[in-house]
C-alpha atoms as a PDB file:
ATOM      1  CA  GLN A   1       1.585 -31.830  -0.481  1.00  0.00           C
ATOM      2  CA  PRO A   2       2.504 -28.711  -2.188  1.00  0.00           C
ATOM      3  CA  HIS A   3       4.210 -25.770  -0.511  1.00  0.00           C
ATOM      4  CA  LEU A   4       1.573 -23.144  -0.975  1.00  0.00           C
ATOM      5  CA  VAL A   5      -2.116 -24.098  -1.029  1.00  0.00           C
ATOM      6  CA  GLU A   6      -4.678 -21.189  -2.422  1.00  0.00           C
ATOM      7  CA  SER A   7      -8.365 -20.746  -2.015  1.00  0.00           C
ATOM      8  CA  GLY A   8     -11.013 -18.397  -1.982  1.00  0.00           C
ATOM      9  CA  GLY A   9     -11.371 -17.317  -5.797  1.00  0.00           C
ATOM     10  CA  GLY A  10     -14.757 -17.109  -7.507  1.00  0.00           C
ATOM     11  CA  LEU A  11     -17.379 -15.325  -9.214  1.00  0.00           C
ATOM     12  CA  VAL A  12     -18.559 -12.135  -7.922  1.00  0.00           C
ATOM     13  CA  GLN A  13     -20.465  -8.829  -9.064  1.00  0.00           C
ATOM     14  CA  ALA A  14     -18.674  -5.517  -9.174  1.00  0.00           C
ATOM     15  CA  GLY A  15     -18.600  -3.958  -5.946  1.00  0.00           C
ATOM     16  CA  GLY A  16     -18.523  -7.315  -4.419  1.00  0.00           C
ATOM     17  CA  SER A  17     -16.063  -8.991  -2.017  1.00  0.00           C
ATOM     18  CA  LEU A  18     -13.869 -12.121  -1.808  1.00  0.00           C
ATOM     19  CA  ARG A  19     -11.232 -13.345   0.416  1.00  0.00           C
ATOM     20  CA  LEU A  20      -8.250 -15.263  -0.813  1.00  0.00           C
ATOM     21  CA  SER A  21      -6.236 -17.591   1.329  1.00  0.00           C
ATOM     22  CA  CYS A  22      -2.686 -19.139   0.964  1.00  0.00           C
ATOM     23  CA  ALA A  23      -1.562 -21.591   3.555  1.00  0.00           C
ATOM     24  CA  ALA A  24       2.030 -22.822   3.738  1.00  0.00           C
ATOM     25  CA  PRO A  25       1.755 -25.721   6.155  1.00  0.00           C
ATOM     26  CA  ARG A  26       5.501 -27.212   5.732  1.00  0.00           C
ATOM     27  CA  THR A  27       6.891 -24.001   6.602  1.00  0.00           C
ATOM     28  CA  ILE A  28       8.107 -23.971  10.397  1.00  0.00           C
ATOM     29  CA  LEU A  29       7.115 -20.823  12.682  1.00  0.00           C
ATOM     30  CA  SER A  30      10.301 -19.016  12.599  1.00  0.00           C
ATOM     31  CA  VAL A  31      10.829 -18.898   9.036  1.00  0.00           C
ATOM     32  CA  PHE A  32       7.044 -17.948   8.575  1.00  0.00           C
ATOM     33  CA  VAL A  33       7.237 -15.114  10.799  1.00  0.00           C
ATOM     34  CA  SER A  34      10.564 -13.661   8.862  1.00  0.00           C
ATOM     35  CA  ASN A  35       9.276 -14.265   5.417  1.00  0.00           C
ATOM     36  CA  THR A  36       7.971 -12.393   2.776  1.00  0.00           C
ATOM     37  CA  MET A  37       4.342 -13.363   1.449  1.00  0.00           C
ATOM     38  CA  SER A  38       2.862 -11.500  -1.377  1.00  0.00           C
ATOM     39  CA  TRP A  39       0.018 -11.795  -4.024  1.00  0.00           C
ATOM     40  CA  TYR A  40      -0.019 -11.477  -7.395  1.00  0.00           C
ATOM     41  CA  HIS A  41      -2.370 -11.029 -10.505  1.00  0.00           C
ATOM     42  CA  GLN A  42      -2.509 -12.160 -13.939  1.00  0.00           C
ATOM     43  CA  ALA A  43      -5.306 -10.614 -15.727  1.00  0.00           C
ATOM     44  CA  PRO A  44      -6.193 -12.226 -19.225  1.00  0.00           C
ATOM     45  CA  GLY A  45      -3.557 -11.886 -21.952  1.00  0.00           C
ATOM     46  CA  LYS A  46      -1.326  -9.805 -19.595  1.00  0.00           C
ATOM     47  CA  GLU A  47       1.667 -10.546 -17.343  1.00  0.00           C
ATOM     48  CA  ARG A  48       1.339 -11.367 -13.476  1.00  0.00           C
ATOM     49  CA  GLU A  49       1.874  -7.993 -11.381  1.00  0.00           C
ATOM     50  CA  LEU A  50       2.436  -7.603  -7.849  1.00  0.00           C
ATOM     51  CA  VAL A  51      -0.904  -6.613  -6.002  1.00  0.00           C
ATOM     52  CA  ALA A  52       0.262  -6.849  -2.291  1.00  0.00           C
ATOM     53  CA  SER A  53       3.026  -8.017  -0.141  1.00  0.00           C
ATOM     54  CA  ILE A  54       3.387  -8.469   3.792  1.00  0.00           C
ATOM     55  CA  ILE A  55       7.057  -8.381   5.040  1.00  0.00           C
ATOM     56  CA  GLY A  56       7.735  -9.932   8.439  1.00  0.00           C
ATOM     57  CA  ARG A  57       5.004  -9.582  11.190  1.00  0.00           C
ATOM     58  CA  SER A  58       3.435  -6.547   9.545  1.00  0.00           C
ATOM     59  CA  ASN A  59       5.083  -4.338   6.787  1.00  0.00           C
ATOM     60  CA  THR A  60       2.769  -4.072   4.120  1.00  0.00           C
ATOM     61  CA  ASN A  61       3.007  -2.503   0.647  1.00  0.00           C
ATOM     62  CA  TYR A  62       0.034  -2.498  -2.309  1.00  0.00           C
ATOM     63  CA  ALA A  63      -0.078  -1.483  -6.057  1.00  0.00           C
ATOM     64  CA  ASP A  64      -1.790   1.724  -6.328  1.00  0.00           C
ATOM     65  CA  SER A  65      -4.540   0.113  -8.032  1.00  0.00           C
ATOM     66  CA  VAL A  66      -6.036  -1.815  -5.062  1.00  0.00           C
ATOM     67  CA  LYS A  67      -4.970   0.800  -2.022  1.00  0.00           C
ATOM     68  CA  GLY A  68      -7.922   1.128  -0.114  1.00  0.00           C
ATOM     69  CA  ARG A  69      -9.988  -1.919  -1.354  1.00  0.00           C
ATOM     70  CA  PHE A  70      -7.602  -4.958  -0.928  1.00  0.00           C
ATOM     71  CA  THR A  71      -5.916  -5.710   2.643  1.00  0.00           C
ATOM     72  CA  ILE A  72      -3.258  -8.195   3.110  1.00  0.00           C
ATOM     73  CA  SER A  73      -2.786  -9.960   6.655  1.00  0.00           C
ATOM     74  CA  LYS A  74      -1.151 -12.992   7.866  1.00  0.00           C
ATOM     75  CA  ASP A  75      -1.637 -15.317  10.457  1.00  0.00           C
ATOM     76  CA  ASN A  76       1.785 -16.707  11.525  1.00  0.00           C
ATOM     77  CA  VAL A  77       0.096 -19.777  13.918  1.00  0.00           C
ATOM     78  CA  LYS A  78      -2.015 -21.028  10.856  1.00  0.00           C
ATOM     79  CA  ARG A  79       1.135 -20.507   8.506  1.00  0.00           C
ATOM     80  CA  SER A  80      -1.335 -18.327   6.340  1.00  0.00           C
ATOM     81  CA  VAL A  81      -1.637 -15.194   4.270  1.00  0.00           C
ATOM     82  CA  TYR A  82      -4.927 -13.515   3.345  1.00  0.00           C
ATOM     83  CA  LEU A  83      -6.221 -10.885   0.571  1.00  0.00           C
ATOM     84  CA  GLN A  84      -9.538  -9.555   1.602  1.00  0.00           C
ATOM     85  CA  MET A  85     -10.821  -7.609  -1.682  1.00  0.00           C
ATOM     86  CA  ASN A  86     -13.550  -5.231  -1.324  1.00  0.00           C
ATOM     87  CA  ASN A  87     -15.239  -2.879  -3.955  1.00  0.00           C
ATOM     88  CA  LEU A  88     -14.232  -5.826  -6.558  1.00  0.00           C
ATOM     89  CA  GLN A  89     -14.212  -4.312 -10.148  1.00  0.00           C
ATOM     90  CA  PRO A  90     -14.005  -5.894 -13.532  1.00  0.00           C
ATOM     91  CA  GLU A  91     -10.346  -5.097 -13.890  1.00  0.00           C
ATOM     92  CA  ASP A  92      -9.530  -7.149 -11.139  1.00  0.00           C
ATOM     93  CA  THR A  93     -10.455 -10.342 -13.074  1.00  0.00           C
ATOM     94  CA  GLY A  94      -7.807 -13.120 -13.706  1.00  0.00           C
ATOM     95  CA  VAL A  95      -5.811 -15.416 -11.625  1.00  0.00           C
ATOM     96  CA  TYR A  96      -4.433 -14.907  -8.254  1.00  0.00           C
ATOM     97  CA  TYR A  97      -0.947 -16.337  -7.272  1.00  0.00           C
ATOM     98  CA  CYS A  98       0.285 -16.517  -3.616  1.00  0.00           C
ATOM     99  CA  TYR A  99       4.284 -16.040  -3.450  1.00  0.00           C
ATOM    100  CA  HIS A 100       6.395 -16.992  -0.411  1.00  0.00           C
ATOM    101  CA  LEU A 101       9.959 -15.569  -0.146  1.00  0.00           C
ATOM    102  CA  THR A 102      11.781 -17.111   2.768  1.00  0.00           C
ATOM    103  CA  PRO A 103      14.421 -15.000   4.834  1.00  0.00           C
ATOM    104  CA  SER A 104      17.183 -17.553   3.061  1.00  0.00           C
ATOM    105  CA  GLY A 105      16.058 -16.950  -0.455  1.00  0.00           C
ATOM    106  CA  ASN A 106      13.744 -19.976  -1.534  1.00  0.00           C
ATOM    107  CA  GLU A 107      10.716 -18.888  -3.461  1.00  0.00           C
ATOM    108  CA  TYR A 108       7.523 -21.007  -3.978  1.00  0.00           C
ATOM    109  CA  TRP A 109       4.299 -20.075  -5.754  1.00  0.00           C
ATOM    110  CA  GLY A 110       0.903 -21.239  -5.098  1.00  0.00           C
ATOM    111  CA  GLN A 111      -1.260 -22.958  -8.060  1.00  0.00           C
ATOM    112  CA  GLY A 112      -3.169 -19.885  -8.566  1.00  0.00           C
ATOM    113  CA  THR A 113      -7.114 -19.361  -7.873  1.00  0.00           C
ATOM    114  CA  GLN A 114      -9.406 -17.795 -10.775  1.00  0.00           C
ATOM    115  CA  VAL A 115     -11.409 -14.166  -9.430  1.00  0.00           C
ATOM    116  CA  SER A 116     -13.874 -13.152 -11.966  1.00  0.00           C
ATOM    117  CA  VAL A 117     -15.628  -9.976 -11.515  1.00  0.00           C
ATOM    118  CA  SER A 118     -18.982  -9.208 -13.720  1.00  0.00           C
ATOM    119  CA  SER A 119     -20.006  -5.835 -14.389  1.00  0.00           C
END
């Protein structure tokens, strides 16, 4: 079983919404509560870029391009992190990767989920 399991991508029209999910079922609760979970975006032909992070229980930060449109949240009991994406635009198209950094410095990447936004 992979360390991170992503879901929720798809095709949506501009202005629409999607919710991405990423589960870390093998992570014990005490680690998950203290970890850093992030979402990265890789547009076609471009490098992977940080979209949003949640550090510890609730400290969040966002890329300027998604502020006010995307919201990152986590559910410690479900060992999951979510990315609610509203008012999606064509430039949001690409593969979204979940990233997990444990307090001890271990790093994990999800398999990626495709988001396509049509104009």
